Short mmCIF file of C-alpha atoms in Angstrom, two decimals:
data_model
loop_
_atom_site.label_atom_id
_atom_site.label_comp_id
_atom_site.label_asym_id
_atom_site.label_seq_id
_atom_site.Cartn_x
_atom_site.Cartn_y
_atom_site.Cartn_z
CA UNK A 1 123.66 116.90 103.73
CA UNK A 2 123.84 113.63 101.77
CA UNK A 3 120.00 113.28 103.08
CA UNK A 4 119.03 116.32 101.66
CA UNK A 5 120.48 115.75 98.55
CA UNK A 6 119.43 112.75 98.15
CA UNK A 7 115.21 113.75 99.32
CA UNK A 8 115.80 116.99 96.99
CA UNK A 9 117.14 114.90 93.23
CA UNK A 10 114.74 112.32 94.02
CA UNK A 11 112.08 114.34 94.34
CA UNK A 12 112.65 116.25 91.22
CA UNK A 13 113.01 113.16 89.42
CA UNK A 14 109.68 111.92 90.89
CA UNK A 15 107.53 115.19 89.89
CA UNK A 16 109.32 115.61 86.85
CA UNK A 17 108.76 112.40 85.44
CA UNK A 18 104.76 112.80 87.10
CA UNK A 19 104.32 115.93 84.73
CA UNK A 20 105.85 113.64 81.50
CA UNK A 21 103.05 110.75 82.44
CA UNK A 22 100.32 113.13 82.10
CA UNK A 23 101.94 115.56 78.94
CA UNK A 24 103.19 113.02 76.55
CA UNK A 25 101.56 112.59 73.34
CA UNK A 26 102.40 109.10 72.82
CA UNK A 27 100.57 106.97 75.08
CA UNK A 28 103.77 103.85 75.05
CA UNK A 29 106.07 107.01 76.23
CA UNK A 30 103.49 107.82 78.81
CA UNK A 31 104.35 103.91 80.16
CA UNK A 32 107.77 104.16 79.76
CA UNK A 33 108.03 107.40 81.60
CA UNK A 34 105.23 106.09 84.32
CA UNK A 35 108.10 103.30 84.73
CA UNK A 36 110.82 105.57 85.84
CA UNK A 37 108.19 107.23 88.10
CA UNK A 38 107.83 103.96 90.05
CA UNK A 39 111.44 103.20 89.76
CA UNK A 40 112.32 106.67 92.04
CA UNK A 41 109.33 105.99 94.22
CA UNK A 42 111.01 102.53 94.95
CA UNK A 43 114.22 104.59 95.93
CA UNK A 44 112.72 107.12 98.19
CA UNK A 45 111.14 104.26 99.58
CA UNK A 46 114.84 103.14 100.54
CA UNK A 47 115.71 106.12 101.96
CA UNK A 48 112.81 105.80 104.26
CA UNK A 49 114.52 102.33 105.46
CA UNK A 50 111.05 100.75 104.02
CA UNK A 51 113.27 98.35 101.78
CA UNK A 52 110.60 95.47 101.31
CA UNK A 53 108.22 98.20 100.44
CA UNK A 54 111.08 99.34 97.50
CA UNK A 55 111.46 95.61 96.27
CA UNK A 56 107.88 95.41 96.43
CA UNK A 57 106.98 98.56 94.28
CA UNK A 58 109.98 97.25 91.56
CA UNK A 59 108.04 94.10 91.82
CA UNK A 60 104.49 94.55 91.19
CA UNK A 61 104.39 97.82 90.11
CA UNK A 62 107.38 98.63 87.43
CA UNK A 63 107.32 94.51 86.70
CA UNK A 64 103.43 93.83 86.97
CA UNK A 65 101.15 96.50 86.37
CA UNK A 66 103.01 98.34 83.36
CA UNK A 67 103.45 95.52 81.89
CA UNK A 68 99.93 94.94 81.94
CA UNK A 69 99.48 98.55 80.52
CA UNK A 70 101.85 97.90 77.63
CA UNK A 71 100.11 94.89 76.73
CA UNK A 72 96.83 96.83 76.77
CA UNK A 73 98.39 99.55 74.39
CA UNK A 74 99.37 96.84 71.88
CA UNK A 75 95.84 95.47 71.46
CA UNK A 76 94.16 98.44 71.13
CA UNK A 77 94.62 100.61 68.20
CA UNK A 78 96.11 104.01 69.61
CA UNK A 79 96.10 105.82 65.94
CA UNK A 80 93.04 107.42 66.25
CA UNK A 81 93.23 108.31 69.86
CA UNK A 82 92.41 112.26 69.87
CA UNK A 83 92.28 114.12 72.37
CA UNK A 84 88.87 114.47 71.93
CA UNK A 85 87.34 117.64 71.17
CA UNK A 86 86.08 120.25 73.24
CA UNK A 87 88.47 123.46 74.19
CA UNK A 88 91.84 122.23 75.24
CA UNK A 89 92.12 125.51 76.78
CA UNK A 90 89.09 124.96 79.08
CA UNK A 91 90.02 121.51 80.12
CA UNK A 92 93.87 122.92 81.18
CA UNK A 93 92.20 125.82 82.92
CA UNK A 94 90.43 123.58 85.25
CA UNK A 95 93.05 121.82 85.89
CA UNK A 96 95.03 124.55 87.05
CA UNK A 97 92.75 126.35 88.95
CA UNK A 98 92.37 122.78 90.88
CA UNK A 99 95.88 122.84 91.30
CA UNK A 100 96.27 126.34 92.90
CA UNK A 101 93.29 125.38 95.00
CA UNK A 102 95.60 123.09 96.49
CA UNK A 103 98.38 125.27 96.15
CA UNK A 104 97.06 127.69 98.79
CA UNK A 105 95.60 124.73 100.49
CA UNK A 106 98.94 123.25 101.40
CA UNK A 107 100.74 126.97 101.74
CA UNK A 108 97.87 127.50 104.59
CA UNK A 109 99.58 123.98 106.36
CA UNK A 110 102.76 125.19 105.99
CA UNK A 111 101.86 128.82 107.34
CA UNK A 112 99.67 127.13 110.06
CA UNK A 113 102.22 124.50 111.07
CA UNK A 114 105.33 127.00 111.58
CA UNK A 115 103.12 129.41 113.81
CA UNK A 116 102.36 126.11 115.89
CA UNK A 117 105.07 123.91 115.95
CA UNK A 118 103.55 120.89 117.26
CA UNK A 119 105.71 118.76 119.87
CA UNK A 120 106.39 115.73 117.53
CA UNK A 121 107.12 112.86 120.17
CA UNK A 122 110.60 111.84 119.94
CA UNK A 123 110.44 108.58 117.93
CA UNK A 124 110.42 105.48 119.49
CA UNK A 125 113.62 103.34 119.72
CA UNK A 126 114.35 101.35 116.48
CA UNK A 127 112.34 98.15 115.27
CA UNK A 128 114.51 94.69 116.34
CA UNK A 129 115.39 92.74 113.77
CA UNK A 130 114.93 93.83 109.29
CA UNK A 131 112.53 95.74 107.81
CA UNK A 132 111.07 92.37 105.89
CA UNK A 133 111.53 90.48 109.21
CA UNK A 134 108.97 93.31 110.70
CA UNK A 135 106.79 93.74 108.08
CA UNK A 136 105.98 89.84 107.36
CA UNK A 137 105.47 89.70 111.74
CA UNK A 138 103.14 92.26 111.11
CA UNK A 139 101.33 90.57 108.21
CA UNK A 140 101.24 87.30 109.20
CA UNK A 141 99.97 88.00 113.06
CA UNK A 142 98.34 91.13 113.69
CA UNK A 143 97.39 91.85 110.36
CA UNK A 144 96.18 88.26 109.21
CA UNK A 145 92.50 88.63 108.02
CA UNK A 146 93.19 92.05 105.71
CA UNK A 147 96.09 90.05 104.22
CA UNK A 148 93.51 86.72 103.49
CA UNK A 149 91.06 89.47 102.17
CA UNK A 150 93.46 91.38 99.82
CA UNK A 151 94.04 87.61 98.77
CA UNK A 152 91.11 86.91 97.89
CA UNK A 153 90.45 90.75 96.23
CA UNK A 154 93.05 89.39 94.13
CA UNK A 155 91.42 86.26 92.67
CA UNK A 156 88.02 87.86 92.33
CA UNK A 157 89.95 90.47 90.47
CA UNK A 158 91.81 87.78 88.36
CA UNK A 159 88.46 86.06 87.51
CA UNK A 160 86.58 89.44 86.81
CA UNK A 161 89.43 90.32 84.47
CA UNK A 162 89.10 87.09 82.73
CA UNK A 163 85.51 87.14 82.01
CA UNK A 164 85.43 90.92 80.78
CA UNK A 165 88.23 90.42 78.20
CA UNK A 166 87.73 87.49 76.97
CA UNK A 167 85.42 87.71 73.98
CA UNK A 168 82.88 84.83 74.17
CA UNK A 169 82.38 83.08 77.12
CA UNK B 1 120.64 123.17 105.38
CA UNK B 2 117.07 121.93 107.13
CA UNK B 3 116.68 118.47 107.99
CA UNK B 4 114.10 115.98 105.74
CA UNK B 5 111.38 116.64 108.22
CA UNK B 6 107.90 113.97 107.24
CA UNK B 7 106.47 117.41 105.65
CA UNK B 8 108.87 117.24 103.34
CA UNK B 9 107.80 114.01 101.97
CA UNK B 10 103.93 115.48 102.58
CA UNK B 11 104.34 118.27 100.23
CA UNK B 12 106.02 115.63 97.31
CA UNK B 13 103.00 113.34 98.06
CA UNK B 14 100.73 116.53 97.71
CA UNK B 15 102.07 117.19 94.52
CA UNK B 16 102.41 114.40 92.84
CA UNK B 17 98.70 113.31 93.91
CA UNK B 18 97.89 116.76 92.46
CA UNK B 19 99.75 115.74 88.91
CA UNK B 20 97.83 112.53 89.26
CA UNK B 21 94.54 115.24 89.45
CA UNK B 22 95.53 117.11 87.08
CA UNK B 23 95.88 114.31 84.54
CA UNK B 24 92.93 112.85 85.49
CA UNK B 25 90.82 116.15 84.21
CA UNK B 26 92.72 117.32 81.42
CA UNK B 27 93.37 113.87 79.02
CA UNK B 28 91.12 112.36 77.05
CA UNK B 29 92.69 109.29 76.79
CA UNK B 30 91.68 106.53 78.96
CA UNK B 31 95.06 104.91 79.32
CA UNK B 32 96.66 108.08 80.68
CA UNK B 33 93.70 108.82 83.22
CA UNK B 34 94.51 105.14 84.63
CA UNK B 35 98.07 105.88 84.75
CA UNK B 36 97.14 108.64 86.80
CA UNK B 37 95.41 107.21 89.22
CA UNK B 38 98.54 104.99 89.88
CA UNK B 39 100.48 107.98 90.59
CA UNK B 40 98.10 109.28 93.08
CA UNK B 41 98.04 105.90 94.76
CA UNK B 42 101.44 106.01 94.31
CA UNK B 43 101.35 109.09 96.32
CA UNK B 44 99.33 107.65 99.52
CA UNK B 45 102.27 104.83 99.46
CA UNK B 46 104.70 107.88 99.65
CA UNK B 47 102.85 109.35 102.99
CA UNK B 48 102.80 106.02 104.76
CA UNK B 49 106.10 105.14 104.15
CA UNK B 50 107.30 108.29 105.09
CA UNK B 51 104.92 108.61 108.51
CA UNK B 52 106.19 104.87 108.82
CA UNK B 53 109.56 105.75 109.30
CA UNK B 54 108.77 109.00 111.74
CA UNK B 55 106.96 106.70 114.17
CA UNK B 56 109.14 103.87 113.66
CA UNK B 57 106.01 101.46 113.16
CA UNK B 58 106.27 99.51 110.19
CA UNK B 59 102.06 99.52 109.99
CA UNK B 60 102.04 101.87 107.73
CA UNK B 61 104.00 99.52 105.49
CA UNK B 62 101.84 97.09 106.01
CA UNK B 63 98.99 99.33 104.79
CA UNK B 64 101.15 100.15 101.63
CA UNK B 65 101.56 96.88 100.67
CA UNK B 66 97.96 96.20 101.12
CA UNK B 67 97.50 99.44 98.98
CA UNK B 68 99.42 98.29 96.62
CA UNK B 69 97.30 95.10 96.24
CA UNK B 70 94.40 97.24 95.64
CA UNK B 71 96.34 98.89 93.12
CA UNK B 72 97.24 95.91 91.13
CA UNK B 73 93.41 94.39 91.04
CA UNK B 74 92.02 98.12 89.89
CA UNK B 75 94.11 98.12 87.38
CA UNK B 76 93.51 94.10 85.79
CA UNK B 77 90.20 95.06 85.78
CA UNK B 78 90.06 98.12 84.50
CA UNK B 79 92.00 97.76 81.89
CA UNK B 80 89.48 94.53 80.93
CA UNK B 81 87.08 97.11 80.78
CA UNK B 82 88.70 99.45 79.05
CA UNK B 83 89.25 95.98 76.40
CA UNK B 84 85.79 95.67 76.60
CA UNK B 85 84.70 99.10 75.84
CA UNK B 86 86.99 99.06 72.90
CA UNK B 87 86.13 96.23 71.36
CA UNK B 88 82.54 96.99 71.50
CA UNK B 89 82.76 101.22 70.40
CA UNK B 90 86.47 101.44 68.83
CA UNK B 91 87.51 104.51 70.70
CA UNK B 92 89.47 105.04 73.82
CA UNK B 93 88.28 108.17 74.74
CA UNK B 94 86.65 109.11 77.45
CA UNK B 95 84.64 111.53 76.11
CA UNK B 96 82.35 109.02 74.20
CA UNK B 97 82.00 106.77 76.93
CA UNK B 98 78.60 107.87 77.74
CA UNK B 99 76.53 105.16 76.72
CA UNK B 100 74.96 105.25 80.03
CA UNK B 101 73.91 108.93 80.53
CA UNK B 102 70.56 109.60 80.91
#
């Protein structure tokens, strides 16, 4: 019960605050709102017992990247920042056309997976030790050279970033 | 009431990759259509976790995190671009970013 409750507010919370990103007008309420977004992700990521992945998302995603955005909305200058022209109307019928495609796309899973109900394998007994424990075993042994790459994705990235903002070189 | 089944968290991930869509096509503002592609990455992070937990294998973690990584450089340099771009054309919208159209 708890569970549910818990899955069902979250969720809301998540969606709700989705549908704010993309509909406010002012682009620093957009942040703010993308911000709580990430902060309920983090949480259902704690119900899911994937706590390193919640500190994680608080981390680098509600500390790091947003920050990053906000400082990107205080250089440029968002006053004239239209929303273009070109038919609104047009635009928001697309959209929702592409979003009752995949309306009736997911409606045909859920119609497909109740007339077959699949024999989900009982889960295997639970992991030894914490979730960070786990994950870092995982990183640091099996997972090794995607970890060095993402590394390294990082500094080219850093670099990159550098060069293309900074005005002479 | 029915148990939090992984289809649950499916259909949230559906959606809010769908918002993340839906923003993408119908703002003009280049700020907004990055935010939106967090929020469908954000989305992907939400299926692995929850498939994580179903199989207890904590790969699909490990995958997040790496997603997450991705995450972080797309958006340093992207928004450099973005800097770029503005300096150079003083708009942000995405509609007169096509300098390069033949």
């Amino acid at each position: 019960m708890f569970e549910a409750t818990f899955f069902y507010s979250l969720a809301a919370l998540v969606l709700g605050f989705g549908v704010m990103v993309i509909t406010a007008r002012n682009t620093v309420h957009s942040v703010l709102f993308l911000v709580a977004n990430f902060l309920c992700v983090a949480l259902l990521f704690l119900g899911l017992g994937a706590e390193f992945l919640a500190i994680i998302q608080v981390l680098v995603y509600a500390g790091g990247i947003v920050v990053l955005y906000l400082f990107v909305v205080m250089l440029v200058s968002l006053k004239g920042v239209p929303e273009g022209q070109g038919s609104p109307r047009r635009r928001a019928q697309l959209g929702f056309l592409m979003s009752a495609a995949v309306l009736a796309e997911i409606s045909a899973i859920l119609v497909y997976s109740a007339r077959h109900p699949g024999n989900v394998p009982a889960a295997p007994a639970a992991l030894q030790g914490g979730n960070t424990e786990t994950v870092g075993m995982l990183l640091y042994t099996n997972y090794l050279v995607p970890f060095e790459v993402a590394s390294m994705l990082l500094l080219v990235a850093m670099i990159g970033a550098i060069l293309l903002a900074k005005k002479e070189i | 009431m029915v148990p939090i089944t992984p289809s649950h968290y499916l259909v949230l991930s559906a959606a809010l990759f769908m918002i993340g869509v839906i923003g993408v096509m119908i703002r003009r503002n280049i700020i907004v259509v990055f935010m939106s592609i967090e929020l469908m990455l954000n989305a992907v992070n939400i299926n692995l976790a929850a498939f994580s937990q179903q199989w207890q294998n904590a790969v699909g973690q490990v995958f997040a995190v790496f997603v997450i990584a991705v995450a972080a450089a797309e958006a340093a340099v992207g928004l450099a671009i973005l800097l770029a771009f503005y300096r150079n054309k003083d708009t942000l919208n995405v509609d007169e970013m096509n300098s390069m159209k033949w």
